[in-house]
Amino acid sequence: MHETDAAILTEANRVMEICNACRYCEGYCAVFPAMTLHRSFAEADLNHLANLCHNCKACYYACQYAPPHPFGVNVPQAFALLRDETYRRYAWPAPLARLFERNGTVVSLVTALVVTAVLLLTAGLTAPGTLVHAAVGARAFYRVIPWAVMAGVATLALGYAVLAMTIGAVRYWRQCGSAQVTTAAILRGVHDAFTLRNLGGGGQGCNDKDESFSTTRRLLHHAMAYGFLACFAATCTAAFAADILGWPAPYPWFSLPVILGTLGGLGLLVGTSGLFGLKLVTDPTPLARRLLGGDIALLVLLWLTAASGMLALGWRQTSAMPLLLAIHLGPQESPHFP
């Protein structure tokens, strides 16, 4: 094990042993009830507890042993660093995960720009002049970027994402997973994921910025997550209309794909903008600032995807649509890393 990894694991073990003796924060989130199941903590136990943490920081501000106390208990920071180590350890492929960890924002933006450039080059070569003229009528989008190119790049990106997440999940489960999983536990996990129960801070909200309680971060995460799901639903309904029903895009303003896409785009813009703003004003003491690059990269890519999609929708009858379409597809068809 790398010396840095060992130090992070040692610190996580130290704070959990203190927390397990105190147990003041048992009602705050899923970490502390799971912690009480152990008298000592193996590496797999700590990795699992770190991934249960939602970084709401309620335990930090409630803790009597937090800095400046000599114990210096800082659970959110210790678990953020350990959680990042688990991403690096279980993610696939490992070299790309390390590259993203060191400079996630630059890697993500460069990747998105490269894919966008490929799409623009394809459009320029297959239909010269199409990038500077309005394309209207049935199958207008495919006259700018051929369907085969659009679908091919999307299939590769989706295939990579599914493969990478599956391999990462298998690696994680082999070390941290339980031998017995009940249906009730699965349903409780799904419920907690869709409601973000663990960003509720035990009912009064989380410490989004400082010692005051708030549900702002929870609401912004909801806007971003459900906005993303609405956009995915818009893509699926559009594909069904085009490929099954034979109704080629673009679709009217009050059609199901456009309504879902508009609601999803607005949700993504509100959620990502708000979460980015929170990162600028939040108290940095309970955080692991060196992990900020990856967080910002994900928010920037989602914001660019939503903003370019909304602009492409609003200006789809103009000569700006071809360029906006390529910019919209670039971030969402580029591979992302944890």
GROMACS .gro file of C-alpha atoms in nm:
model
  338
    1MET     CA    1   0.000   0.000   0.000
    2HIS     CA    2   0.126   0.352  -0.082
    3GLU     CA    3   0.237   0.553   0.221
    4THR     CA    4  -0.021   0.823   0.151
    5ASP     CA    5  -0.298   0.564   0.123
    6ALA     CA    6  -0.192   0.413   0.457
    7ALA     CA    7  -0.197   0.754   0.626
    8ILE     CA    8  -0.547   0.827   0.494
    9LEU     CA    9  -0.669   0.487   0.612
   10THR     CA   10  -0.507   0.533   0.954
   11GLU     CA   11  -0.675   0.870   1.001
   12ALA     CA   12  -1.016   0.732   0.897
   13ASN     CA   13  -0.973   0.448   1.146
   14ARG     CA   14  -0.874   0.692   1.423
   15VAL     CA   15  -1.178   0.917   1.381
   16MET     CA   16  -1.415   0.620   1.358
   17GLU     CA   17  -1.283   0.475   1.683
   18ILE     CA   18  -1.350   0.810   1.854
   19CYS     CA   19  -1.696   0.837   1.693
   20ASN     CA   20  -1.781   0.481   1.790
   21ALA     CA   21  -1.712   0.566   2.154
   22CYS     CA   22  -1.914   0.890   2.140
   23ARG     CA   23  -2.208   0.807   1.906
   24TYR     CA   24  -2.361   1.155   1.938
   25CYS     CA   25  -2.426   1.167   1.559
   26GLU     CA   26  -2.610   0.833   1.522
   27GLY     CA   27  -2.922   0.994   1.373
   28TYR     CA   28  -2.750   1.210   1.113
   29CYS     CA   29  -2.693   0.974   0.818
   30ALA     CA   30  -2.624   0.615   0.716
   31VAL     CA   31  -2.258   0.626   0.827
   32PHE     CA   32  -2.310   0.617   1.201
   33PRO     CA   33  -2.569   0.334   1.229
   34ALA     CA   34  -2.337   0.126   1.007
   35MET     CA   35  -2.040   0.225   1.223
   36THR     CA   36  -2.207   0.088   1.537
   37LEU     CA   37  -2.208  -0.261   1.384
   38HIS     CA   38  -1.831  -0.280   1.435
   39ARG     CA   39  -1.605  -0.289   1.739
   40SER     CA   40  -1.299  -0.249   1.515
   41PHE     CA   41  -1.262  -0.144   1.152
   42ALA     CA   42  -1.100  -0.341   0.873
   43GLU     CA   43  -0.997  -0.165   0.552
   44ALA     CA   44  -1.311  -0.284   0.371
   45ASP     CA   45  -1.529  -0.151   0.656
   46LEU     CA   46  -1.371   0.193   0.634
   47ASN     CA   47  -1.399   0.200   0.254
   48HIS     CA   48  -1.769   0.120   0.279
   49LEU     CA   49  -1.831   0.380   0.549
   50ALA     CA   50  -1.650   0.643   0.342
   51ASN     CA   51  -1.881   0.573   0.049
   52LEU     CA   52  -2.188   0.605   0.272
   53CYS     CA   53  -2.082   0.960   0.361
   54HIS     CA   54  -2.265   1.230   0.163
   55ASN     CA   55  -2.037   1.509   0.287
   56CYS     CA   56  -2.323   1.698   0.450
   57LYS     CA   57  -2.086   1.814   0.729
   58ALA     CA   58  -2.354   1.800   1.002
   59CYS     CA   59  -2.134   1.570   1.213
   60TYR     CA   60  -1.839   1.812   1.188
   61TYR     CA   61  -2.027   2.111   1.327
   62ALA     CA   62  -2.196   1.900   1.597
   63CYS     CA   63  -1.874   1.730   1.711
   64GLN     CA   64  -1.722   1.831   2.046
   65TYR     CA   65  -1.392   1.679   1.933
   66ALA     CA   66  -1.365   1.872   1.604
   67PRO     CA   67  -1.078   2.125   1.564
   68PRO     CA   68  -0.953   2.313   1.761
   69HIS     CA   69  -0.999   2.022   2.006
   70PRO     CA   70  -0.674   1.822   2.031
   71PHE     CA   71  -0.851   1.514   1.890
   72GLY     CA   72  -0.912   1.709   1.567
   73VAL     CA   73  -1.197   1.485   1.449
   74ASN     CA   74  -1.298   1.579   1.095
   75VAL     CA   75  -1.510   1.296   0.956
   76PRO     CA   76  -1.616   1.469   0.628
   77GLN     CA   77  -1.255   1.544   0.532
   78ALA     CA   78  -1.118   1.203   0.636
   79PHE     CA   79  -1.390   1.020   0.444
   80ALA     CA   80  -1.365   1.246   0.137
   81LEU     CA   81  -0.997   1.159   0.104
   82LEU     CA   82  -1.060   0.788   0.163
   83ARG     CA   83  -1.354   0.788  -0.077
   84ASP     CA   84  -1.131   0.939  -0.342
   85GLU     CA   85  -0.877   0.662  -0.281
   86THR     CA   86  -1.150   0.403  -0.338
   87TYR     CA   87  -1.245   0.571  -0.666
   88ARG     CA   88  -0.884   0.552  -0.780
   89ARG     CA   89  -0.845   0.193  -0.660
   90TYR     CA   90  -1.166   0.048  -0.804
   91ALA     CA   91  -1.212   0.266  -1.114
   92TRP     CA   92  -1.134   0.128  -1.458
   93PRO     CA   93  -0.912   0.192  -1.645
   94ALA     CA   94  -0.677   0.295  -1.363
   95PRO     CA   95  -0.441   0.526  -1.564
   96LEU     CA   96  -0.732   0.743  -1.678
   97ALA     CA   97  -0.870   0.758  -1.324
   98ARG     CA   98  -0.534   0.887  -1.194
   99LEU     CA   99  -0.515   1.141  -1.479
  100PHE     CA  100  -0.864   1.268  -1.399
  101GLU     CA  101  -0.783   1.284  -1.027
  102ARG     CA  102  -0.482   1.510  -1.086
  103ASN     CA  103  -0.655   1.757  -1.319
  104GLY     CA  104  -1.015   1.659  -1.372
  105THR     CA  105  -1.136   1.993  -1.506
  106VAL     CA  106  -0.875   2.017  -1.782
  107VAL     CA  107  -0.907   1.649  -1.880
  108SER     CA  108  -1.286   1.671  -1.906
  109LEU     CA  109  -1.288   1.996  -2.104
  110VAL     CA  110  -1.016   1.878  -2.343
  111THR     CA  111  -1.199   1.549  -2.402
  112ALA     CA  112  -1.526   1.730  -2.470
  113LEU     CA  113  -1.350   1.973  -2.707
  114VAL     CA  114  -1.189   1.686  -2.898
  115VAL     CA  115  -1.523   1.509  -2.948
  116THR     CA  116  -1.685   1.838  -3.050
  117ALA     CA  117  -1.407   1.900  -3.301
  118VAL     CA  118  -1.452   1.551  -3.447
  119LEU     CA  119  -1.825   1.612  -3.490
  120LEU     CA  120  -1.763   1.952  -3.653
  121LEU     CA  121  -1.502   1.804  -3.885
  122THR     CA  122  -1.739   1.524  -3.981
  123ALA     CA  123  -2.015   1.773  -4.056
  124GLY     CA  124  -1.781   1.989  -4.262
  125LEU     CA  125  -1.654   1.697  -4.469
  126THR     CA  126  -1.983   1.517  -4.530
  127ALA     CA  127  -2.187   1.828  -4.612
  128PRO     CA  128  -1.966   2.130  -4.693
  129GLY     CA  129  -2.132   2.458  -4.597
  130THR     CA  130  -2.381   2.301  -4.360
  131LEU     CA  131  -2.216   2.457  -4.054
  132VAL     CA  132  -2.293   2.812  -4.164
  133HIS     CA  133  -2.645   2.772  -4.302
  134ALA     CA  134  -2.979   2.706  -4.136
  135ALA     CA  135  -3.103   2.348  -4.158
  136VAL     CA  136  -3.479   2.314  -4.124
  137GLY     CA  137  -3.745   2.051  -4.185
  138ALA     CA  138  -3.753   1.679  -4.121
  139ARG     CA  139  -3.418   1.516  -4.028
  140ALA     CA  140  -3.252   1.859  -4.014
  141PHE     CA  141  -3.018   1.747  -3.732
  142TYR     CA  142  -2.898   1.448  -3.935
  143ARG     CA  143  -2.816   1.668  -4.234
  144VAL     CA  144  -2.571   1.850  -4.007
  145ILE     CA  145  -2.423   1.544  -3.835
  146PRO     CA  146  -2.513   1.212  -4.002
  147TRP     CA  147  -2.719   0.975  -3.790
  148ALA     CA  148  -2.456   0.701  -3.815
  149VAL     CA  149  -2.186   0.929  -3.671
  150MET     CA  150  -2.411   1.065  -3.396
  151ALA     CA  151  -2.535   0.719  -3.296
  152GLY     CA  152  -2.192   0.558  -3.333
  153VAL     CA  153  -2.013   0.804  -3.103
  154ALA     CA  154  -2.298   0.787  -2.851
  155THR     CA  155  -2.290   0.406  -2.853
  156LEU     CA  156  -1.915   0.400  -2.792
  157ALA     CA  157  -1.943   0.651  -2.506
  158LEU     CA  158  -2.237   0.468  -2.349
  159GLY     CA  159  -2.067   0.130  -2.389
  160TYR     CA  160  -1.750   0.259  -2.225
  161ALA     CA  161  -1.948   0.411  -1.937
  162VAL     CA  162  -2.146   0.092  -1.872
  163LEU     CA  163  -1.832  -0.124  -1.890
  164ALA     CA  164  -1.630   0.107  -1.662
  165MET     CA  165  -1.908   0.133  -1.401
  166THR     CA  166  -1.967  -0.244  -1.406
  167ILE     CA  167  -1.599  -0.326  -1.355
  168GLY     CA  168  -1.570  -0.062  -1.081
  169ALA     CA  169  -1.880  -0.196  -0.904
  170VAL     CA  170  -1.754  -0.556  -0.919
  171ARG     CA  171  -1.415  -0.454  -0.779
  172TYR     CA  172  -1.582  -0.259  -0.498
  173TRP     CA  173  -1.826  -0.539  -0.415
  174ARG     CA  174  -1.551  -0.801  -0.400
  175GLN     CA  175  -1.383  -0.612  -0.117
  176CYS     CA  176  -1.667  -0.428   0.056
  177GLY     CA  177  -1.985  -0.617  -0.037
  178SER     CA  178  -2.192  -0.827   0.200
  179ALA     CA  179  -2.253  -1.198   0.150
  180GLN     CA  180  -2.624  -1.149   0.217
  181VAL     CA  181  -2.837  -0.879   0.056
  182THR     CA  182  -3.209  -0.867   0.129
  183THR     CA  183  -3.481  -0.724  -0.092
  184ALA     CA  184  -3.575  -0.483   0.186
  185ALA     CA  185  -3.220  -0.350   0.197
  186ILE     CA  186  -3.218  -0.295  -0.179
  187LEU     CA  187  -3.553  -0.113  -0.168
  188ARG     CA  188  -3.435   0.103   0.124
  189GLY     CA  189  -3.121   0.192  -0.070
  190VAL     CA  190  -3.322   0.288  -0.379
  191HIS     CA  191  -3.558   0.498  -0.167
  192ASP     CA  192  -3.266   0.678   0.000
  193ALA     CA  193  -3.102   0.742  -0.337
  194PHE     CA  194  -3.413   0.891  -0.499
  195THR     CA  195  -3.503   1.103  -0.195
  196LEU     CA  196  -3.143   1.190  -0.095
  197ARG     CA  197  -3.243   1.111   0.261
  198ASN     CA  198  -2.882   1.129   0.377
  199LEU     CA  199  -2.859   1.493   0.273
  200GLY     CA  200  -3.131   1.571   0.528
  201GLY     CA  201  -2.894   1.587   0.825
  202GLY     CA  202  -3.134   1.394   1.049
  203GLY     CA  203  -3.432   1.611   0.948
  204GLN     CA  204  -3.320   1.970   1.000
  205GLY     CA  205  -3.105   1.991   0.690
  206CYS     CA  206  -2.730   1.994   0.631
  207ASN     CA  207  -2.456   2.246   0.691
  208ASP     CA  208  -2.425   2.354   0.330
  209LYS     CA  209  -2.210   2.662   0.392
  210ASP     CA  210  -2.138   2.691   0.764
  211GLU     CA  211  -2.291   2.610   1.102
  212SER     CA  212  -2.642   2.706   0.988
  213PHE     CA  213  -2.879   2.433   0.867
  214SER     CA  214  -3.018   2.431   0.515
  215THR     CA  215  -3.182   2.203   0.258
  216THR     CA  216  -3.045   2.404  -0.036
  217ARG     CA  217  -2.782   2.147  -0.138
  218ARG     CA  218  -3.036   1.866  -0.124
  219LEU     CA  219  -3.280   2.060  -0.345
  220LEU     CA  220  -3.006   2.150  -0.593
  221HIS     CA  221  -2.895   1.786  -0.614
  222HIS     CA  222  -3.258   1.690  -0.679
  223ALA     CA  223  -3.281   1.949  -0.959
  224MET     CA  224  -2.961   1.819  -1.118
  225ALA     CA  225  -3.040   1.447  -1.084
  226TYR     CA  226  -3.401   1.463  -1.196
  227GLY     CA  227  -3.306   1.708  -1.470
  228PHE     CA  228  -3.059   1.452  -1.598
  229LEU     CA  229  -3.324   1.178  -1.586
  230ALA     CA  230  -3.572   1.401  -1.773
  231CYS     CA  231  -3.311   1.463  -2.045
  232PHE     CA  232  -3.248   1.090  -2.071
  233ALA     CA  233  -3.624   1.030  -2.098
  234ALA     CA  234  -3.641   1.298  -2.372
  235THR     CA  235  -3.370   1.115  -2.569
  236CYS     CA  236  -3.549   0.780  -2.530
  237THR     CA  237  -3.888   0.917  -2.636
  238ALA     CA  238  -3.732   1.094  -2.934
  239ALA     CA  239  -3.559   0.772  -3.041
  240PHE     CA  240  -3.887   0.582  -3.005
  241ALA     CA  241  -4.072   0.841  -3.213
  242ALA     CA  242  -3.807   0.843  -3.485
  243ASP     CA  243  -3.712   0.476  -3.509
  244ILE     CA  244  -4.036   0.299  -3.409
  245LEU     CA  245  -4.310   0.542  -3.509
  246GLY     CA  246  -4.124   0.688  -3.806
  247TRP     CA  247  -4.162   1.051  -3.690
  248PRO     CA  248  -3.832   1.223  -3.768
  249ALA     CA  249  -3.695   1.509  -3.555
  250PRO     CA  250  -3.719   1.801  -3.494
  251TYR     CA  251  -4.036   1.785  -3.288
  252PRO     CA  252  -4.293   2.058  -3.201
  253TRP     CA  253  -4.256   2.265  -2.884
  254PHE     CA  254  -4.538   2.081  -2.706
  255SER     CA  255  -4.428   1.729  -2.800
  256LEU     CA  256  -4.316   1.491  -2.524
  257PRO     CA  257  -3.943   1.487  -2.620
  258VAL     CA  258  -3.922   1.869  -2.626
  259ILE     CA  259  -4.116   1.914  -2.300
  260LEU     CA  260  -3.902   1.657  -2.119
  261GLY     CA  261  -3.584   1.800  -2.266
  262THR     CA  262  -3.677   2.155  -2.169
  263LEU     CA  263  -3.766   2.061  -1.810
  264GLY     CA  264  -3.451   1.850  -1.784
  265GLY     CA  265  -3.229   2.124  -1.924
  266LEU     CA  266  -3.370   2.381  -1.682
  267GLY     CA  267  -3.322   2.139  -1.391
  268LEU     CA  268  -2.960   2.077  -1.489
  269LEU     CA  269  -2.886   2.449  -1.525
  270VAL     CA  270  -3.040   2.535  -1.187
  271GLY     CA  271  -2.879   2.239  -1.008
  272THR     CA  272  -2.527   2.272  -1.147
  273SER     CA  273  -2.518   2.652  -1.117
  274GLY     CA  274  -2.636   2.639  -0.758
  275LEU     CA  275  -2.397   2.362  -0.656
  276PHE     CA  276  -2.107   2.546  -0.818
  277GLY     CA  277  -2.200   2.861  -0.626
  278LEU     CA  278  -2.218   2.667  -0.299
  279LYS     CA  279  -1.865   2.536  -0.353
  280LEU     CA  280  -1.740   2.894  -0.378
  281VAL     CA  281  -1.891   3.013  -0.049
  282THR     CA  282  -1.883   2.703   0.172
  283ASP     CA  283  -1.654   2.679   0.475
  284PRO     CA  284  -1.343   2.496   0.342
  285THR     CA  285  -1.236   2.355   0.683
  286PRO     CA  286  -1.436   2.026   0.670
  287LEU     CA  287  -1.352   1.970   0.302
  288ALA     CA  288  -1.070   1.806   0.109
  289ARG     CA  289  -0.986   2.093  -0.127
  290ARG     CA  290  -0.757   1.886  -0.349
  291LEU     CA  291  -1.063   1.696  -0.471
  292LEU     CA  292  -1.234   2.013  -0.595
  293GLY     CA  293  -1.112   1.971  -0.955
  294GLY     CA  294  -1.311   1.654  -1.022
  295ASP     CA  295  -1.626   1.799  -0.868
  296ILE     CA  296  -1.601   2.117  -1.073
  297ALA     CA  297  -1.533   1.918  -1.392
  298LEU     CA  298  -1.856   1.721  -1.361
  299LEU     CA  299  -2.060   2.034  -1.291
  300VAL     CA  300  -1.903   2.222  -1.583
  301LEU     CA  301  -1.969   1.939  -1.830
  302LEU     CA  302  -2.331   1.901  -1.721
  303TRP     CA  303  -2.384   2.278  -1.736
  304LEU     CA  304  -2.232   2.300  -2.086
  305THR     CA  305  -2.448   2.011  -2.206
  306ALA     CA  306  -2.766   2.170  -2.070
  307ALA     CA  307  -2.689   2.525  -2.184
  308SER     CA  308  -2.591   2.423  -2.538
  309GLY     CA  309  -2.898   2.199  -2.562
  310MET     CA  310  -3.131   2.480  -2.461
  311LEU     CA  311  -2.966   2.721  -2.705
  312ALA     CA  312  -2.981   2.465  -2.985
  313LEU     CA  313  -3.350   2.413  -2.915
  314GLY     CA  314  -3.428   2.784  -2.912
  315TRP     CA  315  -3.224   2.861  -3.225
  316ARG     CA  316  -3.291   2.540  -3.419
  317GLN     CA  317  -3.439   2.737  -3.712
  318THR     CA  318  -3.129   2.953  -3.750
  319SER     CA  319  -2.779   2.916  -3.891
  320ALA     CA  320  -2.645   2.886  -3.534
  321MET     CA  321  -2.805   2.542  -3.487
  322PRO     CA  322  -2.528   2.328  -3.652
  323LEU     CA  323  -2.253   2.470  -3.432
  324LEU     CA  324  -2.469   2.455  -3.117
  325LEU     CA  325  -2.566   2.096  -3.196
  326ALA     CA  326  -2.200   1.990  -3.215
  327ILE     CA  327  -2.118   2.176  -2.890
  328HIS     CA  328  -2.417   2.009  -2.723
  329LEU     CA  329  -2.319   1.659  -2.832
  330GLY     CA  330  -1.946   1.696  -2.755
  331PRO     CA  331  -1.963   1.696  -2.372
  332GLN     CA  332  -2.232   1.428  -2.348
  333GLU     CA  333  -2.064   1.191  -2.595
  334SER     CA  334  -1.719   1.223  -2.440
  335PRO     CA  335  -1.611   0.961  -2.184
  336HIS     CA  336  -1.618   1.081  -1.821
  337PHE     CA  337  -1.412   0.947  -1.540
  338PRO     CA  338  -1.498   0.920  -1.167
   0.00000   0.00000   0.00000
